[in-house]
Amino acid sequence: MNAAIPAVDFAGVDFKRGERTILGRATFAVEPGEFVGIIGGNGAGKSTLLQLTMGLLAPSRGEIRVFGAPPRATHGTIGYVPQRIELDPDVPLRARDFVALGVDGAKFGIPFPSARRRSLVDAALADVGATPFADKPAGRLSGGEQQRLAIAQAIVGRPKLLLLDEPLANLDLSAAAGIVETTARIARERGITVLLVAHDVNPLVRYMDRVLYLANGRAAIGAVDEIVNEDTLSRLYDRPVDVLRVRGRIIVVAGDA
Amino acid sequence: MNAFFASPNVEAALVASAIVAALSAAIGYFVVLRGLSFAGHAVTDIGMTGGAGAMLAGLDPLVGLIAFSVGAGAAVGAFGERARERDVATGLVLAFALGAGALFLHLQTAFANAQTTLLFGSIFDVAPALLRVVAAIGVVALAVLTALYRPLLFASVAPLAARSVGVPVRTLGYAFLIVMAVAVAETAQIVGVLIATALLVGPAATAMTLVREPLRGIALAMTIGIGISWLSIACAFASFDLSRGAQSWPASFFVAVITLVVYVAARAFRERRA
Amino acid sequence: MPDLAAGLAHPWLQNALCGAAIVAVVAAIVGTFVVMRGASFATHALSQIGFAGAAGAVYAGVPPAFGLIAFSLLGAFGLGALSLRSRSSDVPTALVLVASLGTGALFLALTDDFGSDVTSFLFGTIVGVARAQVAVTFVAALCALAVLAVIARPLLFATVARDAARSAGVDVAALDVVFLVVVGLAAAITVPIVGALLVFALTIGPAAAASRLCTRPAAAFALAIVLGLIAAGCGVALAYETDWPVGFFISAIALLEYVVARAIR
């Protein structure tokens, strides 16, 4: 792979919904193999950014490249993990059937048993620590377990880029920590670039290479200490912001405008 | 056109249909808000079994309609929280009730027309006694809905928040389903079991597309409902006139089709404006 | 009581059993997807649209199968288009449903012979299933199953993980419409035997019971087919013995299967 080509490249990207500017002049590049956390408040455009990367939305202006190609042509190179999967408890799928959809679920026809698919699924289940419940009904697993299945489904097709949309939102602290640790380990072992959207920077600090902070339609990318400080965030938010460090945790307090 | 207003049948049809259309529209607003269209339709269809059963037993079909509808409403409520399970369970209970209805209609060979009357209504055949019953039930049901309005709206759009301030969300859900069952049973008696859903869902969904505010929305829904049913009666009467009395088109047909057309038009209007 | 074994010598009963078996298999396979997608209401609506088509065909004097299939396909596209841009498909489904019932009522009123011909489409009949009708049923069933076989995998993906499927390049909106068309086709061939009002008993009853009992997709489909065949076979046999409407027995057996499945698990 040519190291000169970024995994994700946004060049002057605007995105408007009606009159509202969700993203303005967003310019940044993510290098292959990087783990980048995308942080921002509600409506800051975090999910929009992922949808633009997948080509499900088109930018109002500017250009987006994923491994040098337009986003529309990237099927198979991107794995996507939604905020949560809502499975009906009675859906007749085992955990492994759910994960197997990530291998060839987009292809037409009926899946016939295949040793290759089975070994891919087994490897993905093992990577996310889901082997113990691989043959249980998927709909009856806990939220954290289902989240692991969603990650397994996203990585089983050997993507080069993994996008996670608020995977921690419905999890308690220890389950969230487990998901981040698992994601980071898989990304390292399989050489996958990761964009992970989250509300809170803290669960990600130990694992991510850089942070992409979104506020007011603007984006700033850099190491955690370069971005999550009072100067940078105050500039981004257009108002005074305090960054407190309490017992190793980072707390961002935005003042009045 | 003079014949239209002179006919006592038409007058009774206009009054009765206005009552059931207004009641259906007001209740339908909450049906759409709560995503209960399927349940609403199921309750009407199940009422058919009750109507057929009552005829078989030699009773007034309205009694069977209301009894079975209310029972079905309570049963749908009891199927609980999970939407998808409610979907399947509602469907299967409905299917069985329809099967039983088919059996009742099959067993009852006395009136050849009973079946189609029950299914598709007989709006030009409203007896004065029935008109009084319809009016009384309509007033009571609307009064109950008015009393429930505020907590019901709260529980429909934000059930958890409503529960936290002491609104009895589950009980309210049951109460609403029962009021709905009474309303659709009554509508079914006038426009027929299979078409009652049109007046329940159509005007409310149309109003919701056009107006955001609940009270104005309900008022608009009632207006649309009455408009649709009167227009349908006029069309049915005209079709009788045009064919010189040889063949009239059923009012149910006009109700169903006009409702769909109005809804599609409202959605097209909103999309163009947006 | 007439003897079923002796009755099997009648070609019309053989035809009824063949037809019922074909529609039971199709309904079970389509139904498993219907249950997973929570699309019972759309299924119910599409079968009644078929009723309007059948009534129209009788009025126009053409074979009902044409009206059934034409209206069901048209209804499927209409329903798909209306549901595409709305938050929930509940309201469009209800309105398309009653519009088609109303149209059916019109054709019913216009048809001079007010007889059982059209109402048998509402409640089903095992009498007078012609050999040719079985052939049409068989061909339409093959078409429905062929389309379903082609879209099975992406459809399953889009059903259980819509966002992930979309990001993998699955056109989920187009799949929604194609699936409704398959449901419409399945409903169209099921209506003449089971009756428009009862089609979805056979569609979702066995499928819902099987989904509850099985954890693997293949097993769920297989069990649904078996349960469907039991409901259809017993339904036809009991209707023959008692002369009661076949739809009553099929819907009762389908509900029983679901209730038993819930009791087991």
Short mmCIF file of C-alpha atoms in Angstrom, two decimals, chain A:
data_model
loop_
_atom_site.label_atom_id
_atom_site.label_comp_id
_atom_site.label_asym_id
_atom_site.label_seq_id
_atom_site.Cartn_x
_atom_site.Cartn_y
_atom_site.Cartn_z
CA MET A 1 0.00 0.00 0.00
CA ASN A 2 1.26 3.42 -0.86
CA ALA A 3 1.80 5.29 2.39
CA ALA A 4 1.32 8.60 0.62
CA ILE A 5 -2.41 7.92 0.11
CA PRO A 6 -4.43 8.76 3.26
CA ALA A 7 -7.11 6.33 4.44
CA VAL A 8 -9.66 9.14 4.66
CA ASP A 9 -9.14 12.53 3.07
CA PHE A 10 -11.56 15.47 3.46
CA ALA A 11 -10.64 18.53 1.40
CA GLY A 12 -12.69 21.68 2.07
CA VAL A 13 -15.91 19.73 2.64
CA ASP A 14 -19.15 21.65 3.25
CA PHE A 15 -22.37 19.89 4.19
CA LYS A 16 -25.62 21.80 4.53
CA ARG A 17 -29.04 20.50 5.51
CA GLY A 18 -31.51 23.14 4.41
CA GLU A 19 -30.10 26.42 5.68
CA ARG A 20 -28.13 24.79 8.47
CA THR A 21 -24.41 24.20 8.01
CA ILE A 22 -23.50 20.85 9.55
CA LEU A 23 -19.90 20.87 8.34
CA GLY A 24 -18.01 23.89 7.02
CA ARG A 25 -14.69 23.70 5.21
CA ALA A 26 -13.77 20.46 6.94
CA THR A 27 -10.22 19.55 5.94
CA PHE A 28 -8.30 16.69 7.49
CA ALA A 29 -6.59 13.42 6.60
CA VAL A 30 -6.43 10.14 8.48
CA GLU A 31 -3.37 7.96 7.82
CA PRO A 32 -3.71 4.21 7.22
CA GLY A 33 -3.64 2.24 10.46
CA GLU A 34 -4.56 5.20 12.65
CA PHE A 35 -7.18 5.01 15.44
CA VAL A 36 -9.02 8.34 15.43
CA GLY A 37 -11.74 9.25 17.94
CA ILE A 38 -14.42 11.65 16.65
CA ILE A 39 -15.69 13.76 19.55
CA GLY A 40 -18.40 16.40 19.67
CA GLY A 41 -21.74 17.34 21.19
CA ASN A 42 -25.20 16.43 19.92
CA GLY A 43 -25.80 17.60 16.36
CA ALA A 44 -22.13 18.46 15.83
CA GLY A 45 -22.13 16.38 12.64
CA LYS A 46 -20.36 13.26 13.86
CA SER A 47 -22.72 10.76 12.24
CA THR A 48 -22.96 12.97 9.15
CA LEU A 49 -19.20 12.73 8.80
CA LEU A 50 -19.38 8.93 8.82
CA GLN A 51 -22.20 8.92 6.27
CA LEU A 52 -20.18 11.20 4.00
CA THR A 53 -17.24 8.82 4.33
CA MET A 54 -19.44 5.89 3.30
CA GLY A 55 -20.87 7.83 0.36
CA LEU A 56 -24.44 7.63 1.73
CA LEU A 57 -24.50 11.44 1.67
CA ALA A 58 -22.83 13.71 -0.86
CA PRO A 59 -21.00 16.86 0.26
CA SER A 60 -22.45 20.24 -0.75
CA ARG A 61 -18.93 21.29 -1.70
CA GLY A 62 -15.41 19.89 -1.47
CA GLU A 63 -13.98 16.45 -2.08
CA ILE A 64 -13.79 13.25 -0.08
CA ARG A 65 -11.44 10.37 -0.86
CA VAL A 66 -11.25 7.00 0.84
CA PHE A 67 -7.96 5.25 0.06
CA GLY A 68 -7.70 7.52 -2.94
CA ALA A 69 -11.10 6.54 -4.38
CA PRO A 70 -14.49 8.32 -4.27
CA PRO A 71 -16.57 7.04 -1.30
CA ARG A 72 -19.25 5.48 -3.54
CA ALA A 73 -16.77 2.95 -4.90
CA THR A 74 -15.54 1.69 -1.55
CA HIS A 75 -17.90 -1.21 -0.81
CA GLY A 76 -15.92 -3.98 0.80
CA THR A 77 -13.20 -1.67 2.10
CA ILE A 78 -15.38 -0.17 4.84
CA GLY A 79 -16.90 -1.94 7.85
CA TYR A 80 -19.67 -0.09 9.72
CA VAL A 81 -20.89 -0.54 13.29
CA PRO A 82 -24.19 1.24 14.08
CA GLN A 83 -25.04 2.75 17.45
CA ARG A 84 -26.95 -0.34 18.32
CA ILE A 85 -28.50 -3.26 16.57
CA GLU A 86 -32.12 -3.77 17.46
CA LEU A 87 -32.76 -7.46 17.02
CA ASP A 88 -36.10 -9.02 17.74
CA PRO A 89 -35.61 -11.58 20.54
CA ASP A 90 -37.20 -14.31 18.42
CA VAL A 91 -35.28 -13.69 15.20
CA PRO A 92 -34.12 -17.14 14.05
CA LEU A 93 -30.41 -16.31 13.85
CA ARG A 94 -27.50 -17.55 15.92
CA ALA A 95 -24.71 -15.12 16.72
CA ARG A 96 -22.58 -16.68 13.98
CA ASP A 97 -25.36 -16.35 11.39
CA PHE A 98 -25.58 -12.66 12.17
CA VAL A 99 -21.83 -12.21 11.80
CA ALA A 100 -21.74 -14.26 8.58
CA LEU A 101 -23.90 -11.61 6.88
CA GLY A 102 -20.81 -9.39 6.99
CA VAL A 103 -18.94 -11.81 4.71
CA ASP A 104 -21.33 -11.98 1.79
CA GLY A 105 -24.68 -10.62 2.98
CA ALA A 106 -24.70 -8.08 0.16
CA LYS A 107 -24.47 -10.73 -2.58
CA PHE A 108 -27.58 -12.07 -4.24
CA GLY A 109 -28.62 -15.68 -3.82
CA ILE A 110 -28.80 -18.21 -1.03
CA PRO A 111 -25.65 -18.83 1.03
CA PHE A 112 -24.34 -22.40 0.76
CA PRO A 113 -22.13 -23.80 3.54
CA SER A 114 -18.51 -22.89 2.93
CA ALA A 115 -15.37 -23.66 4.89
CA ARG A 116 -13.91 -20.28 4.02
CA ARG A 117 -16.89 -18.39 5.41
CA ARG A 118 -16.88 -20.52 8.51
CA SER A 119 -13.21 -19.88 9.26
CA LEU A 120 -13.61 -16.12 8.67
CA VAL A 121 -16.60 -16.03 11.02
CA ASP A 122 -14.84 -18.11 13.68
CA ALA A 123 -11.82 -15.79 13.55
CA ALA A 124 -13.97 -12.66 13.85
CA LEU A 125 -15.98 -14.13 16.73
CA ALA A 126 -12.75 -15.04 18.53
CA ASP A 127 -11.30 -11.57 17.93
CA VAL A 128 -14.23 -9.84 19.62
CA GLY A 129 -14.42 -12.42 22.41
CA ALA A 130 -17.78 -13.76 21.24
CA THR A 131 -16.78 -17.42 20.89
CA PRO A 132 -18.58 -18.47 24.12
CA PHE A 133 -21.95 -17.33 22.77
CA ALA A 134 -21.37 -18.01 19.06
CA ASP A 135 -24.21 -20.54 18.84
CA LYS A 136 -26.71 -18.71 21.07
CA PRO A 137 -29.77 -16.94 19.56
CA ALA A 138 -28.52 -13.47 18.59
CA GLY A 139 -31.72 -11.70 19.64
CA ARG A 140 -31.44 -12.88 23.23
CA LEU A 141 -27.92 -11.57 23.94
CA SER A 142 -27.22 -8.51 26.08
CA GLY A 143 -26.54 -5.05 24.64
CA GLY A 144 -22.78 -5.38 25.14
CA GLU A 145 -22.74 -8.84 23.55
CA GLN A 146 -24.76 -7.61 20.56
CA GLN A 147 -22.35 -4.70 20.18
CA ARG A 148 -19.48 -7.20 19.95
CA LEU A 149 -21.40 -9.08 17.26
CA ALA A 150 -21.88 -5.85 15.31
CA ILE A 151 -18.10 -5.29 15.40
CA ALA A 152 -17.47 -8.89 14.36
CA GLN A 153 -19.90 -8.45 11.46
CA ALA A 154 -18.11 -5.27 10.39
CA ILE A 155 -14.58 -6.77 10.47
CA VAL A 156 -15.35 -10.25 9.14
CA GLY A 157 -15.21 -9.06 5.53
CA ARG A 158 -11.60 -7.86 6.08
CA PRO A 159 -12.26 -4.13 5.62
CA LYS A 160 -9.40 -1.61 5.54
CA LEU A 161 -11.44 1.05 7.34
CA LEU A 162 -13.74 0.55 10.32
CA LEU A 163 -16.37 3.17 11.19
CA LEU A 164 -18.14 2.99 14.56
CA ASP A 165 -21.10 5.32 15.23
CA GLU A 166 -21.41 5.87 19.00
CA PRO A 167 -20.82 2.22 19.87
CA LEU A 168 -20.49 3.12 23.55
CA ALA A 169 -23.73 5.09 23.91
CA ASN A 170 -25.82 2.38 25.53
CA LEU A 171 -23.12 0.61 27.52
CA ASP A 172 -21.95 0.91 31.11
CA LEU A 173 -18.38 2.06 31.83
CA SER A 174 -16.71 -1.34 31.99
CA ALA A 175 -18.50 -2.67 28.89
CA ALA A 176 -17.52 0.53 27.04
CA ALA A 177 -13.88 0.13 28.08
CA GLY A 178 -13.97 -3.47 26.86
CA ILE A 179 -15.35 -2.47 23.45
CA VAL A 180 -12.70 0.22 22.94
CA GLU A 181 -9.89 -2.10 24.03
CA THR A 182 -11.17 -4.86 21.70
CA THR A 183 -11.53 -2.48 18.77
CA ALA A 184 -8.03 -1.08 19.24
CA ARG A 185 -6.46 -4.54 19.49
CA ILE A 186 -8.23 -5.82 16.36
CA ALA A 187 -7.29 -2.69 14.44
CA ARG A 188 -3.64 -3.16 15.39
CA GLU A 189 -3.58 -6.89 14.59
CA ARG A 190 -5.46 -6.60 11.31
CA GLY A 191 -3.99 -3.26 10.25
CA ILE A 192 -7.41 -1.55 10.08
CA THR A 193 -7.88 2.23 10.17
CA VAL A 194 -10.55 3.19 12.75
CA LEU A 195 -12.89 6.17 13.05
CA LEU A 196 -14.84 5.87 16.31
CA VAL A 197 -17.56 8.40 17.17
CA ALA A 198 -18.10 9.10 20.87
CA HIS A 199 -19.57 11.71 23.21
CA ASP A 200 -16.82 11.48 25.76
CA VAL A 201 -13.11 11.52 25.13
CA ASN A 202 -12.13 9.62 28.30
CA PRO A 203 -12.71 5.96 27.34
CA LEU A 204 -10.65 6.54 24.18
CA VAL A 205 -7.63 8.45 25.54
CA ARG A 206 -5.40 5.43 26.11
CA TYR A 207 -6.07 3.87 22.72
CA MET A 208 -6.49 6.53 20.08
CA ASP A 209 -3.69 8.02 18.03
CA ARG A 210 -5.45 11.31 17.34
CA VAL A 211 -8.72 13.03 18.10
CA LEU A 212 -11.02 14.76 15.58
CA TYR A 213 -13.06 17.36 17.48
CA LEU A 214 -16.24 18.73 15.92
CA ALA A 215 -18.04 21.89 17.06
CA ASN A 216 -19.94 24.68 15.31
CA GLY A 217 -19.51 22.89 11.98
CA ARG A 218 -15.73 23.10 12.30
CA ALA A 219 -13.27 20.25 12.67
CA ALA A 220 -9.88 20.14 14.40
CA ILE A 221 -7.61 17.11 14.34
CA GLY A 222 -4.49 16.34 16.34
CA ALA A 223 -3.05 14.52 19.33
CA VAL A 224 -5.29 14.62 22.40
CA ASP A 225 -3.16 17.23 24.16
CA GLU A 226 -3.01 19.46 21.08
CA ILE A 227 -6.79 19.56 20.71
CA VAL A 228 -8.35 19.05 24.12
CA ASN A 229 -6.95 22.21 25.68
CA GLU A 230 -8.50 25.54 26.56
CA ASP A 231 -7.06 27.53 23.64
CA THR A 232 -8.04 25.18 20.83
CA LEU A 233 -11.49 24.32 22.18
CA SER A 234 -12.34 27.96 22.98
CA ARG A 235 -11.47 28.84 19.39
CA LEU A 236 -13.55 25.93 18.07
CA TYR A 237 -16.60 26.69 20.22
CA ASP A 238 -16.30 30.51 19.89
CA ARG A 239 -16.61 30.90 23.63
CA PRO A 240 -14.50 30.28 26.73
CA VAL A 241 -14.00 26.60 27.47
CA ASP A 242 -12.33 25.13 30.57
CA VAL A 243 -10.55 21.82 30.40
CA LEU A 244 -10.16 20.19 33.80
CA ARG A 245 -8.07 17.15 34.56
CA VAL A 246 -9.39 15.30 37.58
CA ARG A 247 -7.77 12.00 38.64
CA GLY A 248 -6.68 11.23 35.09
CA ARG A 249 -10.07 12.07 33.62
CA ILE A 250 -10.62 14.98 31.24
CA ILE A 251 -13.66 17.17 31.79
CA VAL A 252 -14.62 19.82 29.21
CA VAL A 253 -16.75 22.68 30.55
CA ALA A 254 -18.10 25.16 28.01
CA GLY A 255 -18.92 28.61 29.39
CA ASP A 256 -21.66 30.96 28.21
CA ALA A 257 -21.40 32.32 24.70
#
